[in-house]
Amino acid sequence: MRGQPRILINTPEIELWRGGLLRARSNFDARALARARHVLRRKRDGQYLAVDLPEGLLALVPHLRREPGLDAALDAIDAPPSHLRAGIEHVRELPLDRLEERLHALGLDGEYGERTGLELVAEPDWLAFAGFDRYRRPLWLHVEAARAWSHLHDAALRDGIVLEAISGYRSHDYQLGIFERKLARGLGVEEILTVNAAPGYSEHHSGLALDIGAPDEPPAEESFEGTAAFAWLRDNAEGFGFVMSYPRDNPHGIVYEPWHWRYQSG
C-alpha cells in the first residue's frame, strides 16, 4: 500500500486507517501511531485495537485475538482489495446481513423503511481521504464524492465563499452505538428515532453524503439557510453533482436539512 493515496479500508467491524491520521490518546499510542503503517480501529466505539508496524502487529488492547472481525481486518492488510492493488477506483459494497440481524434485535425490521420510504444503505469497502472537516478530523468520502467535493469547495472559494465540511462517512456501527447508548439510558426506540435516523438508513453510510457548514455558523442548524454559503450551494451545487436530500416537506418525514447534501454520479 506504500505510495498509494490515503484511503480507509473498511471491513464489517474494523476500519484500517493509514498511519499519521489518528490523534494519539496517550504517550504509548503516540509512539505506536508514529510508526504505524495501518491502525486497526473498532467501528462501534472508535477504540484503537492494534497497529501494523514494519516488524509486525502490536496489540493496543488486551485479548486482541478475541476481537470480532479481526481476521477480516488482518486479511485486508495482507491482501487489500484487488481493484485497489491494480490502481482501479471501483468501490464495492459490504454485505448488509450483519446489520439486518442487529436491526431485528432493536425491533426495526422492514417497517421503518416502509414507513419512511428509505432504503438500507450499504457501506463501501474503501473510502478516499477528502481533507479535514471543521474539527480537523479526517473526512472520508466515496472516491467520486471526494473528488466532486474538492471541485465544489474550490469553486466556492473562487467566488469568495467558504464551505466547511461538518461530517462525511459514518458507519452502521457508529449509528448503532448511538442507539445502544441511548437505550441503556432508558430511552425507547421510537423516542430515539425522533432525533436519530435508524442505523443503516442514513445516506452518510454510503460515503456519498456530507453535511456542509459556514464559518461562525452552528453545525446542522436550519439557520444555515440564511447564509451566503447556502445561497451559493442552492445556485451551484447541482452543477457539481450535489443535491439537497431533505428539503422542506420531503416525502420521508425527515426534518428540513439545508446542510445535508448528497453526491449523485451521472
PDB file of C-alpha atoms in Angstrom:
ATOM      1  CA  MET A   1       0.000   0.000   0.000  1.00  0.00           C
ATOM      2  CA  ARG A   2       3.012   2.332   0.101  1.00  0.00           C
ATOM      3  CA  GLY A   3       2.875   5.177  -2.415  1.00  0.00           C
ATOM      4  CA  GLN A   4      -0.890   4.969  -2.822  1.00  0.00           C
ATOM      5  CA  PRO A   5      -3.321   7.772  -1.896  1.00  0.00           C
ATOM      6  CA  ARG A   6      -4.535   7.824   1.686  1.00  0.00           C
ATOM      7  CA  ILE A   7      -7.600   5.614   1.969  1.00  0.00           C
ATOM      8  CA  LEU A   8      -9.718   3.989   4.652  1.00  0.00           C
ATOM      9  CA  ILE A   9     -10.077   0.237   4.137  1.00  0.00           C
ATOM     10  CA  ASN A  10     -13.453  -0.799   5.504  1.00  0.00           C
ATOM     11  CA  THR A  11     -14.329  -4.231   6.892  1.00  0.00           C
ATOM     12  CA  PRO A  12     -17.609  -5.089   8.635  1.00  0.00           C
ATOM     13  CA  GLU A  13     -16.369  -4.442  12.192  1.00  0.00           C
ATOM     14  CA  ILE A  14     -12.928  -2.847  11.927  1.00  0.00           C
ATOM     15  CA  GLU A  15     -11.534   0.063   9.919  1.00  0.00           C
ATOM     16  CA  LEU A  16      -7.948   0.194   8.677  1.00  0.00           C
ATOM     17  CA  TRP A  17      -6.539   3.723   8.861  1.00  0.00           C
ATOM     18  CA  ARG A  18      -3.264   4.799   7.333  1.00  0.00           C
ATOM     19  CA  GLY A  19      -0.686   5.846   9.920  1.00  0.00           C
ATOM     20  CA  GLY A  20      -0.457   9.542  10.767  1.00  0.00           C
ATOM     21  CA  LEU A  21      -4.149  10.423  10.530  1.00  0.00           C
ATOM     22  CA  LEU A  22      -5.376   9.489  14.016  1.00  0.00           C
ATOM     23  CA  ARG A  23      -4.882  11.504  17.185  1.00  0.00           C
ATOM     24  CA  ALA A  24      -2.898   9.847  19.948  1.00  0.00           C
ATOM     25  CA  ARG A  25      -4.765   9.346  23.222  1.00  0.00           C
ATOM     26  CA  SER A  26      -1.714   8.508  25.343  1.00  0.00           C
ATOM     27  CA  ASN A  27       2.076   8.608  25.120  1.00  0.00           C
ATOM     28  CA  PHE A  28       2.053   4.904  24.295  1.00  0.00           C
ATOM     29  CA  ASP A  29      -0.420   5.498  21.470  1.00  0.00           C
ATOM     30  CA  ALA A  30       1.681   8.390  20.165  1.00  0.00           C
ATOM     31  CA  ARG A  31       4.806   6.236  19.865  1.00  0.00           C
ATOM     32  CA  ALA A  32       2.881   3.436  18.179  1.00  0.00           C
ATOM     33  CA  LEU A  33       0.906   5.640  15.809  1.00  0.00           C
ATOM     34  CA  ALA A  34       4.052   7.498  14.718  1.00  0.00           C
ATOM     35  CA  ARG A  35       5.453   4.275  13.243  1.00  0.00           C
ATOM     36  CA  ALA A  36       2.224   2.625  12.093  1.00  0.00           C
ATOM     37  CA  ARG A  37       1.583   1.620   8.529  1.00  0.00           C
ATOM     38  CA  HIS A  38      -2.043   0.901   9.448  1.00  0.00           C
ATOM     39  CA  VAL A  39      -4.135   1.353  12.563  1.00  0.00           C
ATOM     40  CA  LEU A  40      -6.943  -1.107  13.324  1.00  0.00           C
ATOM     41  CA  ARG A  41      -9.861   0.877  14.771  1.00  0.00           C
ATOM     42  CA  ARG A  42     -13.078  -0.652  16.102  1.00  0.00           C
ATOM     43  CA  LYS A  43     -16.006   0.938  14.285  1.00  0.00           C
ATOM     44  CA  ARG A  44     -18.507   0.685  17.127  1.00  0.00           C
ATOM     45  CA  ASP A  45     -16.693   2.976  19.552  1.00  0.00           C
ATOM     46  CA  GLY A  46     -13.509   4.156  17.841  1.00  0.00           C
ATOM     47  CA  GLN A  47     -11.212   2.073  20.077  1.00  0.00           C
ATOM     48  CA  TYR A  48      -7.697   1.643  18.688  1.00  0.00           C
ATOM     49  CA  LEU A  49      -7.126  -2.108  18.627  1.00  0.00           C
ATOM     50  CA  ALA A  50      -3.677  -2.610  17.106  1.00  0.00           C
ATOM     51  CA  VAL A  51      -1.072  -1.045  14.850  1.00  0.00           C
ATOM     52  CA  ASP A  52       0.608  -2.670  11.886  1.00  0.00           C
ATOM     53  CA  LEU A  53       4.337  -1.952  12.282  1.00  0.00           C
ATOM     54  CA  PRO A  54       7.196  -2.952   9.971  1.00  0.00           C
ATOM     55  CA  GLU A  55       8.160  -5.670  12.439  1.00  0.00           C
ATOM     56  CA  GLY A  56       4.615  -6.972  12.935  1.00  0.00           C
ATOM     57  CA  LEU A  57       1.295  -6.357  14.683  1.00  0.00           C
ATOM     58  CA  LEU A  58       1.310  -4.540  18.038  1.00  0.00           C
ATOM     59  CA  ALA A  59      -1.831  -5.002  20.164  1.00  0.00           C
ATOM     60  CA  LEU A  60      -3.205  -1.912  21.907  1.00  0.00           C
ATOM     61  CA  VAL A  61      -5.934  -3.794  23.817  1.00  0.00           C
ATOM     62  CA  PRO A  62      -5.868  -6.977  25.891  1.00  0.00           C
ATOM     63  CA  HIS A  63      -7.207 -10.167  24.296  1.00  0.00           C
ATOM     64  CA  LEU A  64      -6.865  -8.775  20.775  1.00  0.00           C
ATOM     65  CA  ARG A  65      -7.270 -12.231  19.244  1.00  0.00           C
ATOM     66  CA  ARG A  66     -10.822 -12.411  20.621  1.00  0.00           C
ATOM     67  CA  GLU A  67     -11.846  -9.206  18.853  1.00  0.00           C
ATOM     68  CA  PRO A  68     -14.805  -9.760  16.486  1.00  0.00           C
ATOM     69  CA  GLY A  69     -13.857  -9.118  12.890  1.00  0.00           C
ATOM     70  CA  LEU A  70     -10.112  -9.294  13.482  1.00  0.00           C
ATOM     71  CA  ASP A  71      -9.481 -11.982  10.862  1.00  0.00           C
ATOM     72  CA  ALA A  72     -11.203  -9.957   8.145  1.00  0.00           C
ATOM     73  CA  ALA A  73      -9.157  -6.885   9.076  1.00  0.00           C
ATOM     74  CA  LEU A  74      -5.873  -8.816   9.010  1.00  0.00           C
ATOM     75  CA  ASP A  75      -6.804 -10.299   5.651  1.00  0.00           C
ATOM     76  CA  ALA A  76      -7.350  -6.763   4.344  1.00  0.00           C
ATOM     77  CA  ILE A  77      -3.839  -5.779   5.471  1.00  0.00           C
ATOM     78  CA  ASP A  78      -2.260  -8.811   3.842  1.00  0.00           C
ATOM     79  CA  ALA A  79      -4.318  -8.644   0.660  1.00  0.00           C
ATOM     80  CA  PRO A  80      -6.062  -5.309   0.085  1.00  0.00           C
ATOM     81  CA  PRO A  81      -8.894  -5.332  -2.457  1.00  0.00           C
ATOM     82  CA  SER A  82      -7.599  -6.352  -5.874  1.00  0.00           C
ATOM     83  CA  HIS A  83      -9.144  -3.325  -7.555  1.00  0.00           C
ATOM     84  CA  LEU A  84      -7.029  -1.079  -5.304  1.00  0.00           C
ATOM     85  CA  ARG A  85      -3.862  -3.045  -5.911  1.00  0.00           C
ATOM     86  CA  ALA A  86      -4.450  -2.614  -9.624  1.00  0.00           C
ATOM     87  CA  GLY A  87      -4.986   1.127  -9.236  1.00  0.00           C
ATOM     88  CA  ILE A  88      -8.659   0.895 -10.229  1.00  0.00           C
ATOM     89  CA  GLU A  89     -11.074   3.116  -8.309  1.00  0.00           C
ATOM     90  CA  HIS A  90     -14.006   0.705  -8.298  1.00  0.00           C
ATOM     91  CA  VAL A  91     -15.897   0.624  -4.978  1.00  0.00           C
ATOM     92  CA  ARG A  92     -17.711  -2.462  -3.741  1.00  0.00           C
ATOM     93  CA  GLU A  93     -20.411  -2.608  -1.059  1.00  0.00           C
ATOM     94  CA  LEU A  94     -20.126  -4.503   2.204  1.00  0.00           C
ATOM     95  CA  PRO A  95     -22.916  -7.051   2.880  1.00  0.00           C
ATOM     96  CA  LEU A  96     -25.971  -5.977   4.876  1.00  0.00           C
ATOM     97  CA  ASP A  97     -26.761  -9.266   6.657  1.00  0.00           C
ATOM     98  CA  ARG A  98     -24.960  -8.357   9.899  1.00  0.00           C
ATOM     99  CA  LEU A  99     -26.795  -5.016  10.053  1.00  0.00           C
ATOM    100  CA  GLU A 100     -30.156  -6.659   9.407  1.00  0.00           C
ATOM    101  CA  GLU A 101     -29.634  -9.041  12.333  1.00  0.00           C
ATOM    102  CA  ARG A 102     -28.927  -6.148  14.691  1.00  0.00           C
ATOM    103  CA  LEU A 103     -31.883  -4.116  13.438  1.00  0.00           C
ATOM    104  CA  HIS A 104     -34.102  -7.122  14.116  1.00  0.00           C
ATOM    105  CA  ALA A 105     -32.839  -7.153  17.714  1.00  0.00           C
ATOM    106  CA  LEU A 106     -33.888  -3.484  18.028  1.00  0.00           C
ATOM    107  CA  GLY A 107     -37.339  -4.241  16.645  1.00  0.00           C
ATOM    108  CA  LEU A 108     -36.555  -2.323  13.451  1.00  0.00           C
ATOM    109  CA  ASP A 109     -37.313  -4.783  10.696  1.00  0.00           C
ATOM    110  CA  GLY A 110     -38.744  -3.567   7.391  1.00  0.00           C
ATOM    111  CA  GLU A 111     -41.496  -1.450   8.943  1.00  0.00           C
ATOM    112  CA  TYR A 112     -39.277   1.606   9.404  1.00  0.00           C
ATOM    113  CA  GLY A 113     -38.222   1.569   5.763  1.00  0.00           C
ATOM    114  CA  GLU A 114     -41.794   1.122   4.584  1.00  0.00           C
ATOM    115  CA  ARG A 115     -43.000   3.970   6.768  1.00  0.00           C
ATOM    116  CA  THR A 116     -40.302   6.435   5.691  1.00  0.00           C
ATOM    117  CA  GLY A 117     -39.678   5.305   2.119  1.00  0.00           C
ATOM    118  CA  LEU A 118     -35.978   4.978   2.955  1.00  0.00           C
ATOM    119  CA  GLU A 119     -33.842   2.035   1.913  1.00  0.00           C
ATOM    120  CA  LEU A 120     -30.973   0.349   3.709  1.00  0.00           C
ATOM    121  CA  VAL A 121     -27.659   1.893   2.681  1.00  0.00           C
ATOM    122  CA  ALA A 122     -24.610  -0.327   2.290  1.00  0.00           C
ATOM    123  CA  GLU A 123     -21.131   0.800   3.310  1.00  0.00           C
ATOM    124  CA  PRO A 124     -18.335   0.961   0.720  1.00  0.00           C
ATOM    125  CA  ASP A 125     -15.341  -1.337   1.135  1.00  0.00           C
ATOM    126  CA  TRP A 126     -12.981   1.645   0.981  1.00  0.00           C
ATOM    127  CA  LEU A 127     -13.174   5.420   1.177  1.00  0.00           C
ATOM    128  CA  ALA A 128     -10.980   8.254  -0.031  1.00  0.00           C
ATOM    129  CA  PHE A 129      -9.371  10.894   2.152  1.00  0.00           C
ATOM    130  CA  ALA A 130     -11.109  14.202   1.340  1.00  0.00           C
ATOM    131  CA  GLY A 131      -9.151  16.547   3.582  1.00  0.00           C
ATOM    132  CA  PHE A 132     -10.215  17.581   7.060  1.00  0.00           C
ATOM    133  CA  ASP A 133     -13.542  18.733   8.423  1.00  0.00           C
ATOM    134  CA  ARG A 134     -14.257  21.786  10.563  1.00  0.00           C
ATOM    135  CA  TYR A 135     -12.930  19.995  13.636  1.00  0.00           C
ATOM    136  CA  ARG A 136      -9.682  18.871  11.953  1.00  0.00           C
ATOM    137  CA  ARG A 137     -10.896  15.293  11.741  1.00  0.00           C
ATOM    138  CA  PRO A 138     -10.113  13.298   8.598  1.00  0.00           C
ATOM    139  CA  LEU A 139     -13.029  13.482   6.182  1.00  0.00           C
ATOM    140  CA  TRP A 140     -13.762  10.189   4.413  1.00  0.00           C
ATOM    141  CA  LEU A 141     -15.961  10.024   1.321  1.00  0.00           C
ATOM    142  CA  HIS A 142     -16.698   7.729  -1.596  1.00  0.00           C
ATOM    143  CA  VAL A 143     -13.912   8.451  -4.091  1.00  0.00           C
ATOM    144  CA  GLU A 144     -16.276  10.109  -6.586  1.00  0.00           C
ATOM    145  CA  ALA A 145     -17.844  12.293  -3.892  1.00  0.00           C
ATOM    146  CA  ALA A 146     -14.393  13.230  -2.571  1.00  0.00           C
ATOM    147  CA  ARG A 147     -13.326  14.463  -5.993  1.00  0.00           C
ATOM    148  CA  ALA A 148     -16.592  16.357  -6.508  1.00  0.00           C
ATOM    149  CA  TRP A 149     -16.372  17.941  -3.039  1.00  0.00           C
ATOM    150  CA  SER A 150     -12.875  19.227  -3.825  1.00  0.00           C
ATOM    151  CA  HIS A 151     -14.132  20.850  -7.034  1.00  0.00           C
ATOM    152  CA  LEU A 152     -17.204  22.281  -5.282  1.00  0.00           C
ATOM    153  CA  HIS A 153     -15.164  23.682  -2.392  1.00  0.00           C
ATOM    154  CA  ASP A 154     -12.590  25.298  -4.679  1.00  0.00           C
ATOM    155  CA  ALA A 155     -15.224  26.829  -6.953  1.00  0.00           C
ATOM    156  CA  ALA A 156     -16.949  28.399  -3.967  1.00  0.00           C
ATOM    157  CA  LEU A 157     -13.645  29.846  -2.765  1.00  0.00           C
ATOM    158  CA  ARG A 158     -13.097  31.488  -6.149  1.00  0.00           C
ATOM    159  CA  ASP A 159     -16.442  33.221  -5.594  1.00  0.00           C
ATOM    160  CA  GLY A 160     -15.418  34.310  -2.096  1.00  0.00           C
ATOM    161  CA  ILE A 161     -17.499  31.650  -0.310  1.00  0.00           C
ATOM    162  CA  VAL A 162     -16.046  29.378   2.373  1.00  0.00           C
ATOM    163  CA  LEU A 163     -17.708  25.955   2.662  1.00  0.00           C
ATOM    164  CA  GLU A 164     -16.820  23.793   5.659  1.00  0.00           C
ATOM    165  CA  ALA A 165     -17.344  20.047   5.801  1.00  0.00           C
ATOM    166  CA  ILE A 166     -19.036  19.093   9.075  1.00  0.00           C
ATOM    167  CA  SER A 167     -19.142  15.323   8.583  1.00  0.00           C
ATOM    168  CA  GLY A 168     -18.993  12.736   5.820  1.00  0.00           C
ATOM    169  CA  TYR A 169     -18.968   8.942   6.040  1.00  0.00           C
ATOM    170  CA  ARG A 170     -20.420   7.357   9.180  1.00  0.00           C
ATOM    171  CA  SER A 171     -20.541   3.602   9.744  1.00  0.00           C
ATOM    172  CA  HIS A 172     -23.514   1.425  10.643  1.00  0.00           C
ATOM    173  CA  ASP A 173     -21.733   0.560  13.885  1.00  0.00           C
ATOM    174  CA  TYR A 174     -21.353   4.229  14.797  1.00  0.00           C
ATOM    175  CA  GLN A 175     -25.097   4.790  14.411  1.00  0.00           C
ATOM    176  CA  LEU A 176     -25.883   1.551  16.249  1.00  0.00           C
ATOM    177  CA  GLY A 177     -23.636   2.705  19.084  1.00  0.00           C
ATOM    178  CA  ILE A 178     -25.708   5.887  19.439  1.00  0.00           C
ATOM    179  CA  PHE A 179     -28.871   3.786  19.708  1.00  0.00           C
ATOM    180  CA  GLU A 180     -27.369   1.350  22.203  1.00  0.00           C
ATOM    181  CA  ARG A 181     -26.119   4.113  24.491  1.00  0.00           C
ATOM    182  CA  LYS A 182     -29.496   5.868  24.464  1.00  0.00           C
ATOM    183  CA  LEU A 183     -31.345   2.613  25.083  1.00  0.00           C
ATOM    184  CA  ALA A 184     -29.050   1.997  28.061  1.00  0.00           C
ATOM    185  CA  ARG A 185     -30.137   5.388  29.438  1.00  0.00           C
ATOM    186  CA  GLY A 186     -33.762   4.255  29.320  1.00  0.00           C
ATOM    187  CA  LEU A 187     -34.978   5.866  26.091  1.00  0.00           C
ATOM    188  CA  GLY A 188     -37.304   3.896  23.810  1.00  0.00           C
ATOM    189  CA  VAL A 189     -36.624   3.180  20.146  1.00  0.00           C
ATOM    190  CA  GLU A 190     -39.416   5.436  18.865  1.00  0.00           C
ATOM    191  CA  GLU A 191     -38.198   8.263  21.089  1.00  0.00           C
ATOM    192  CA  ILE A 192     -34.672   7.908  19.708  1.00  0.00           C
ATOM    193  CA  LEU A 193     -35.975   7.883  16.135  1.00  0.00           C
ATOM    194  CA  THR A 194     -37.365  11.390  16.588  1.00  0.00           C
ATOM    195  CA  VAL A 195     -33.789  12.750  16.618  1.00  0.00           C
ATOM    196  CA  ASN A 196     -31.635   9.986  15.089  1.00  0.00           C
ATOM    197  CA  ALA A 197     -32.048   8.099  11.826  1.00  0.00           C
ATOM    198  CA  ALA A 198     -32.345   4.352  12.190  1.00  0.00           C
ATOM    199  CA  PRO A 199     -28.983   2.622  11.742  1.00  0.00           C
ATOM    200  CA  GLY A 200     -28.465   1.618   8.127  1.00  0.00           C
ATOM    201  CA  TYR A 201     -30.849   4.200   6.680  1.00  0.00           C
ATOM    202  CA  SER A 202     -28.558   7.241   6.693  1.00  0.00           C
ATOM    203  CA  GLU A 203     -27.068   8.481   3.424  1.00  0.00           C
ATOM    204  CA  HIS A 204     -23.836   9.084   5.347  1.00  0.00           C
ATOM    205  CA  HIS A 205     -23.221   5.309   5.392  1.00  0.00           C
ATOM    206  CA  SER A 206     -22.589   5.385   1.635  1.00  0.00           C
ATOM    207  CA  GLY A 207     -19.836   7.988   1.784  1.00  0.00           C
ATOM    208  CA  LEU A 208     -21.764   9.982  -0.815  1.00  0.00           C
ATOM    209  CA  ALA A 209     -23.312  12.493   1.605  1.00  0.00           C
ATOM    210  CA  LEU A 210     -21.798  15.245   3.670  1.00  0.00           C
ATOM    211  CA  ASP A 211     -23.011  17.941   5.987  1.00  0.00           C
ATOM    212  CA  ILE A 212     -21.810  21.409   4.990  1.00  0.00           C
ATOM    213  CA  GLY A 213     -21.479  24.491   7.148  1.00  0.00           C
ATOM    214  CA  ALA A 214     -20.169  28.033   7.053  1.00  0.00           C
ATOM    215  CA  PRO A 215     -17.672  29.778   9.364  1.00  0.00           C
ATOM    216  CA  ASP A 216     -19.178  31.086  12.603  1.00  0.00           C
ATOM    217  CA  GLU A 217     -22.419  29.209  11.965  1.00  0.00           C
ATOM    218  CA  PRO A 218     -23.527  26.391  14.313  1.00  0.00           C
ATOM    219  CA  PRO A 219     -23.420  22.967  12.648  1.00  0.00           C
ATOM    220  CA  ALA A 220     -26.548  21.250  11.345  1.00  0.00           C
ATOM    221  CA  GLU A 221     -28.964  24.077  12.146  1.00  0.00           C
ATOM    222  CA  GLU A 222     -31.741  25.454   9.971  1.00  0.00           C
ATOM    223  CA  SER A 223     -30.136  28.903  10.311  1.00  0.00           C
ATOM    224  CA  PHE A 224     -27.622  27.744   7.665  1.00  0.00           C
ATOM    225  CA  GLU A 225     -30.371  28.529   5.150  1.00  0.00           C
ATOM    226  CA  GLY A 226     -29.760  32.254   5.723  1.00  0.00           C
ATOM    227  CA  THR A 227     -26.033  32.182   4.888  1.00  0.00           C
ATOM    228  CA  ALA A 228     -24.242  33.198   1.711  1.00  0.00           C
ATOM    229  CA  ALA A 229     -22.808  29.675   1.662  1.00  0.00           C
ATOM    230  CA  PHE A 230     -26.264  28.130   1.371  1.00  0.00           C
ATOM    231  CA  ALA A 231     -27.307  30.613  -1.319  1.00  0.00           C
ATOM    232  CA  TRP A 232     -24.207  29.643  -3.325  1.00  0.00           C
ATOM    233  CA  LEU A 233     -24.943  25.928  -2.902  1.00  0.00           C
ATOM    234  CA  ARG A 234     -28.551  26.405  -3.938  1.00  0.00           C
ATOM    235  CA  ASP A 235     -27.412  28.056  -7.174  1.00  0.00           C
ATOM    236  CA  ASN A 236     -24.318  25.984  -7.959  1.00  0.00           C
ATOM    237  CA  ALA A 237     -24.162  22.615  -6.163  1.00  0.00           C
ATOM    238  CA  GLU A 238     -26.150  20.681  -8.757  1.00  0.00           C
ATOM    239  CA  GLY A 239     -23.563  21.525 -11.402  1.00  0.00           C
ATOM    240  CA  PHE A 240     -21.038  19.574  -9.330  1.00  0.00           C
ATOM    241  CA  GLY A 241     -23.390  16.631  -8.764  1.00  0.00           C
ATOM    242  CA  PHE A 242     -24.682  17.549  -5.296  1.00  0.00           C
ATOM    243  CA  VAL A 243     -28.344  17.779  -4.333  1.00  0.00           C
ATOM    244  CA  MET A 244     -30.032  18.652  -1.048  1.00  0.00           C
ATOM    245  CA  SER A 245     -31.533  15.387   0.179  1.00  0.00           C
ATOM    246  CA  TYR A 246     -34.127  16.649   2.642  1.00  0.00           C
ATOM    247  CA  PRO A 247     -35.869  19.850   1.536  1.00  0.00           C
ATOM    248  CA  ARG A 248     -38.958  21.108   3.280  1.00  0.00           C
ATOM    249  CA  ASP A 249     -41.905  18.709   3.211  1.00  0.00           C
ATOM    250  CA  ASN A 250     -39.808  15.847   1.866  1.00  0.00           C
ATOM    251  CA  PRO A 251     -41.656  12.522   1.488  1.00  0.00           C
ATOM    252  CA  HIS A 252     -39.525  10.745   4.110  1.00  0.00           C
ATOM    253  CA  GLY A 253     -40.774  12.820   7.032  1.00  0.00           C
ATOM    254  CA  ILE A 254     -37.223  13.937   7.840  1.00  0.00           C
ATOM    255  CA  VAL A 255     -36.845  17.473   9.173  1.00  0.00           C
ATOM    256  CA  TYR A 256     -35.620  20.134   6.765  1.00  0.00           C
ATOM    257  CA  GLU A 257     -31.821  19.821   6.491  1.00  0.00           C
ATOM    258  CA  PRO A 258     -30.346  22.629   4.366  1.00  0.00           C
ATOM    259  CA  TRP A 259     -26.876  21.481   5.431  1.00  0.00           C
ATOM    260  CA  HIS A 260     -27.138  17.889   4.117  1.00  0.00           C
ATOM    261  CA  TRP A 261     -26.037  17.345   0.509  1.00  0.00           C
ATOM    262  CA  ARG A 262     -25.596  14.121  -1.446  1.00  0.00           C
ATOM    263  CA  TYR A 263     -23.432  13.465  -4.458  1.00  0.00           C
ATOM    264  CA  GLN A 264     -25.145  11.610  -7.292  1.00  0.00           C
ATOM    265  CA  SER A 265     -22.965  10.431 -10.131  1.00  0.00           C
ATOM    266  CA  GLY A 266     -24.029  10.639 -13.727  1.00  0.00           C
TER     267      GLY A 266
END
